[in-house]
CSV table of C-alpha atoms in Angstrom, one decimal:
chain,number,residue,atom,x,y,z
A,1,GLN,CA,23.2,-1.3,-2.8
A,2,LYS,CA,20.0,-2.8,-4.0
A,3,GLU,CA,20.2,-5.5,-6.7
A,4,VAL,CA,17.7,-3.6,-8.9
A,5,GLU,CA,17.4,0.2,-9.0
A,6,GLN,CA,14.5,2.0,-10.5
A,7,ASP,CA,13.7,5.7,-10.5
A,8,PRO,CA,10.4,6.0,-8.6
A,9,GLY,CA,9.3,9.1,-10.5
A,10,PRO,CA,6.6,10.3,-10.6
A,11,LEU,CA,6.7,10.9,-14.3
A,12,SER,CA,4.0,13.0,-16.1
A,13,VAL,CA,3.8,13.2,-19.8
A,14,PRO,CA,1.2,14.5,-22.3
A,15,GLU,CA,-0.9,12.1,-24.3
A,16,GLY,CA,0.9,10.9,-27.4
A,17,ALA,CA,4.4,11.2,-25.9
A,18,ILE,CA,7.1,8.5,-26.0
A,19,VAL,CA,7.8,7.3,-22.5
A,20,SER,CA,11.1,5.7,-21.4
A,21,LEU,CA,11.2,3.8,-18.2
A,22,ASN,CA,14.5,2.3,-17.0
A,23,CYS,CA,16.1,0.0,-14.4
A,24,THR,CA,19.7,-0.8,-13.6
A,25,TYR,CA,20.9,-3.9,-11.9
A,26,SER,CA,24.1,-5.3,-10.4
A,27,ASN,CA,23.9,-9.1,-10.8
A,28,SER,CA,25.4,-10.2,-14.1
A,29,ALA,CA,23.7,-13.6,-13.7
A,30,PHE,CA,20.2,-12.1,-14.4
A,31,GLN,CA,19.0,-13.6,-17.7
A,32,TYR,CA,15.2,-13.0,-17.6
A,33,PHE,CA,13.8,-9.6,-17.5
A,34,MET,CA,10.2,-8.5,-17.1
A,35,TRP,CA,8.0,-5.5,-16.9
A,36,TYR,CA,4.8,-5.4,-14.9
A,37,ARG,CA,2.1,-2.8,-15.0
A,38,GLN,CA,0.2,-2.1,-11.8
A,39,TYR,CA,-2.9,0.0,-11.7
A,40,SER,CA,-3.8,1.7,-8.5
A,41,ARG,CA,-5.0,-0.8,-5.8
A,42,LYS,CA,-4.6,-3.7,-8.2
A,43,GLY,CA,-2.0,-6.5,-8.5
A,44,PRO,CA,0.8,-6.3,-11.0
A,45,GLU,CA,0.1,-7.7,-14.4
A,46,LEU,CA,2.8,-9.0,-16.7
A,47,LEU,CA,3.5,-6.7,-19.6
A,48,MET,CA,6.7,-7.8,-21.2
A,49,TYR,CA,9.0,-10.8,-20.7
A,50,THR,CA,12.4,-11.0,-22.4
A,51,TYR,CA,15.4,-13.3,-22.3
A,52,SER,CA,19.0,-12.0,-22.3
A,53,SER,CA,19.9,-9.0,-24.4
A,54,GLY,CA,18.0,-7.4,-27.3
A,55,ASN,CA,14.7,-5.9,-28.0
A,56,LYS,CA,11.2,-7.2,-27.9
A,57,GLU,CA,8.2,-5.3,-29.3
A,58,ASP,CA,4.5,-5.8,-28.5
A,59,GLY,CA,2.2,-3.1,-30.0
A,60,ARG,CA,3.1,0.2,-28.5
A,61,PHE,CA,5.5,-1.3,-26.0
A,62,THR,CA,9.2,-2.1,-26.6
A,63,ALA,CA,11.4,-3.8,-24.0
A,64,GLN,CA,15.2,-3.4,-24.4
A,65,VAL,CA,17.9,-5.2,-22.5
A,66,ASP,CA,21.6,-4.2,-22.5
A,67,LYS,CA,23.4,-6.8,-20.4
A,68,SER,CA,26.8,-5.2,-21.0
A,69,SER,CA,25.6,-2.0,-19.2
A,70,LYS,CA,23.2,-3.9,-16.9
A,71,TYR,CA,20.4,-1.7,-18.0
A,72,ILE,CA,16.9,-2.4,-19.1
A,73,SER,CA,14.3,-0.1,-20.6
A,74,LEU,CA,10.6,0.0,-21.5
A,75,PHE,CA,9.5,2.3,-24.2
A,76,ILE,CA,5.8,3.3,-24.6
A,77,ARG,CA,4.9,4.9,-27.9
A,78,ASP,CA,1.9,7.1,-28.4
A,79,SER,CA,1.2,7.0,-24.7
A,80,GLN,CA,-2.5,7.0,-23.6
A,81,PRO,CA,-4.2,8.1,-20.4
A,82,SER,CA,-4.9,4.4,-19.8
A,83,ASP,CA,-1.2,3.8,-19.6
A,84,SER,CA,-1.2,5.7,-16.3
A,85,ALA,CA,0.0,3.2,-13.8
A,86,THR,CA,3.1,2.1,-11.8
A,87,TYR,CA,5.6,0.1,-13.9
A,88,LEU,CA,7.8,-2.4,-12.1
A,89,CYS,CA,10.8,-4.1,-13.6
A,90,ALA,CA,11.8,-7.5,-12.4
A,91,MET,CA,14.5,-10.0,-13.2
A,92,LYS,CA,15.9,-13.4,-12.3
A,93,GLU,CA,18.7,-15.9,-12.9
A,94,THR,CA,18.2,-19.0,-15.0
A,95,GLY,CA,16.7,-21.8,-12.9
A,96,ALA,CA,15.8,-19.5,-10.0
A,97,ASN,CA,12.3,-19.2,-8.6
A,98,ASN,CA,12.7,-15.8,-7.1
A,99,LEU,CA,12.3,-12.5,-8.9
A,100,PHE,CA,14.1,-9.3,-7.9
A,101,PHE,CA,11.9,-6.2,-8.3
A,102,GLY,CA,12.6,-2.5,-8.8
A,103,THR,CA,10.5,-0.3,-6.6
A,104,GLY,CA,8.4,0.9,-9.5
A,105,THR,CA,8.0,4.1,-11.5
A,106,ARG,CA,4.6,5.9,-11.3
A,107,LEU,CA,3.6,7.2,-14.7
A,108,THR,CA,0.7,9.7,-15.4
A,109,VAL,CA,-0.3,10.4,-19.0
A,110,ILE,CA,-2.2,13.7,-19.2
A,111,PRO,CA,-5.0,13.9,-21.8
B,1,ASP,CA,-5.2,-17.3,-18.8
B,2,VAL,CA,-3.6,-17.7,-15.4
B,3,LYS,CA,-5.9,-16.8,-12.6
B,4,VAL,CA,-4.7,-16.1,-9.1
B,5,THR,CA,-7.4,-15.1,-6.6
B,6,GLN,CA,-7.1,-13.8,-3.1
B,7,SER,CA,-9.8,-14.2,-0.5
B,8,SER,CA,-10.3,-10.6,0.4
B,9,ARG,CA,-9.6,-7.2,-1.3
B,10,TYR,CA,-9.8,-5.2,1.9
B,11,LEU,CA,-9.4,-6.4,5.5
B,12,VAL,CA,-9.4,-4.5,8.8
B,13,LYS,CA,-8.2,-6.3,11.9
B,14,ARG,CA,-7.2,-5.3,15.4
B,15,THR,CA,-3.8,-5.6,17.0
B,16,GLY,CA,-3.2,-9.1,18.4
B,17,GLU,CA,-5.7,-10.9,16.1
B,18,LYS,CA,-4.8,-13.9,14.1
B,19,VAL,CA,-5.2,-13.2,10.4
B,20,PHE,CA,-5.5,-15.6,7.5
B,21,LEU,CA,-5.0,-14.5,3.9
B,22,GLU,CA,-5.8,-17.1,1.3
B,23,CYS,CA,-4.6,-17.4,-2.3
B,24,VAL,CA,-5.8,-19.8,-4.9
B,25,GLN,CA,-4.4,-20.4,-8.4
B,26,ASP,CA,-6.0,-22.4,-11.1
B,27,MET,CA,-3.1,-23.3,-13.5
B,28,ASP,CA,-1.5,-26.2,-11.6
B,29,HIS,CA,1.6,-24.0,-10.8
B,30,GLU,CA,4.3,-25.5,-8.7
B,31,ASN,CA,5.4,-22.3,-7.0
B,32,MET,CA,3.5,-19.8,-5.0
B,33,PHE,CA,4.7,-16.7,-3.3
B,34,TRP,CA,3.6,-14.1,-0.8
B,35,TYR,CA,4.8,-10.5,-0.9
B,36,ARG,CA,4.0,-7.3,0.8
B,37,GLN,CA,4.2,-4.0,-1.0
B,38,ASP,CA,4.8,-0.7,0.8
B,39,PRO,CA,5.4,2.8,-0.7
B,40,GLY,CA,9.1,3.4,-1.3
B,41,LEU,CA,10.0,-0.2,-0.4
B,42,GLY,CA,8.5,-2.0,-3.4
B,43,LEU,CA,7.7,-5.7,-3.3
B,44,ARG,CA,9.3,-7.7,-0.5
B,45,LEU,CA,9.1,-11.5,-0.5
B,46,ILE,CA,7.7,-13.0,2.8
B,47,TYR,CA,7.6,-16.7,2.0
B,48,PHE,CA,7.4,-18.9,-1.0
B,49,SER,CA,6.5,-22.6,-1.6
B,50,TYR,CA,7.8,-24.8,-4.4
B,51,ASP,CA,5.6,-27.8,-3.6
B,52,VAL,CA,2.8,-28.9,-1.4
B,53,LYS,CA,3.9,-28.7,2.3
B,54,MET,CA,7.2,-27.2,1.3
B,55,LYS,CA,8.1,-23.6,2.1
B,56,GLU,CA,11.1,-21.3,2.1
B,57,LYS,CA,11.6,-18.0,4.0
B,58,GLY,CA,11.9,-14.9,1.9
B,59,ASP,CA,13.4,-11.6,2.9
B,60,ILE,CA,11.0,-10.7,5.7
B,61,PRO,CA,9.4,-13.8,7.3
B,62,GLU,CA,9.3,-12.5,10.8
B,63,GLY,CA,5.7,-12.3,12.2
B,64,TYR,CA,4.3,-14.5,9.4
B,65,SER,CA,3.8,-18.2,8.7
B,66,VAL,CA,2.4,-20.0,5.7
B,67,SER,CA,0.6,-23.2,4.9
B,68,ARG,CA,0.3,-25.1,1.7
B,69,GLU,CA,-1.8,-28.2,2.1
B,70,LYS,CA,-3.0,-28.4,-1.5
B,71,LYS,CA,-1.2,-27.4,-4.7
B,72,GLU,CA,-3.6,-24.7,-5.7
B,73,ARG,CA,-3.9,-23.0,-2.3
B,74,PHE,CA,-1.3,-21.0,-0.3
B,75,SER,CA,-2.2,-19.3,2.9
B,76,LEU,CA,-0.4,-16.5,4.8
B,77,ILE,CA,-0.9,-16.3,8.5
B,78,LEU,CA,-0.2,-13.4,10.8
B,79,GLU,CA,-0.1,-15.1,14.2
B,80,SER,CA,-0.6,-11.8,16.1
B,81,ALA,CA,-1.2,-8.9,13.9
B,82,SER,CA,0.6,-5.6,14.6
B,83,THR,CA,0.2,-2.2,13.2
B,84,ASN,CA,3.4,-2.4,11.2
B,85,GLN,CA,1.9,-5.2,9.3
B,86,THR,CA,-0.6,-2.8,7.7
B,87,SER,CA,0.2,-3.2,4.0
B,88,MET,CA,-0.8,-4.5,0.6
B,89,TYR,CA,-0.3,-8.3,0.4
B,90,LEU,CA,0.2,-9.9,-3.0
B,91,CYS,CA,0.1,-13.5,-3.9
B,92,ALA,CA,1.8,-14.8,-7.0
B,93,SER,CA,2.3,-18.2,-8.7
B,94,SER,CA,4.6,-19.6,-11.3
B,95,LEU,CA,5.0,-22.8,-13.2
B,96,GLY,CA,8.4,-23.6,-11.8
B,97,THR,CA,10.3,-24.4,-14.9
B,98,GLY,CA,13.1,-22.0,-14.1
B,99,THR,CA,12.4,-19.9,-17.2
B,100,ASP,CA,8.9,-18.8,-16.4
B,101,THR,CA,7.7,-15.8,-14.6
B,102,GLN,CA,5.2,-15.0,-11.8
B,103,TYR,CA,1.5,-14.1,-12.1
B,104,PHE,CA,-0.1,-12.0,-9.4
B,105,GLY,CA,-3.4,-11.9,-7.7
B,106,PRO,CA,-5.3,-8.7,-7.2
B,107,GLY,CA,-3.9,-8.1,-3.7
B,108,THR,CA,-5.4,-7.7,-0.2
B,109,ARG,CA,-5.1,-4.4,1.5
B,110,LEU,CA,-4.8,-5.2,5.2
B,111,THR,CA,-5.2,-2.5,7.9
B,112,VAL,CA,-4.3,-3.4,11.5
B,113,LEU,CA,-5.7,-1.0,14.0
């Protein structure tokens, strides 16, 4: 079993839809949770970074962590064609250098 | 803004060639990482370095070596390139505080013929 599981999609939604992207994990020591966005043929860019449980909002993006269920989510409101990308979740333990990544979910927002 | 640059965006090499991939970061980060990314497999860690001249093997170090002679520069070396090393190679860096995250370069798409 992988440490981090992520549905690869692909996911297609119409413009303006609310998108929900999810990851599950098995290591209860993970404390830091990230979402990266990766456009085609580019490197991942950090989108959201949260610590422990709870919600964090940044514009149209909301990251949610439920440590009791070992489940994290990224919500995108009012999705735009420019949101079309692969979204990677990542997480790590306190004090650790290494990140554990999901395999990524490919999202397409259709105009 | 953190800037991580990689020497080439696209590279085509022949089987058996020695290949050097260079990565430079400009934020005085302690840690640097090399990953490869393949469809369906996600990001896999090849090597990382937590200080100059220090390195640690990641999940898939076979066929690769690394060099970190200066803090800002981390090189990945394919001693004898093989076709199964055709991949997207991503470099990342992090401050090294234990609570920080990684910042990625644009990637090098390597094709080995």
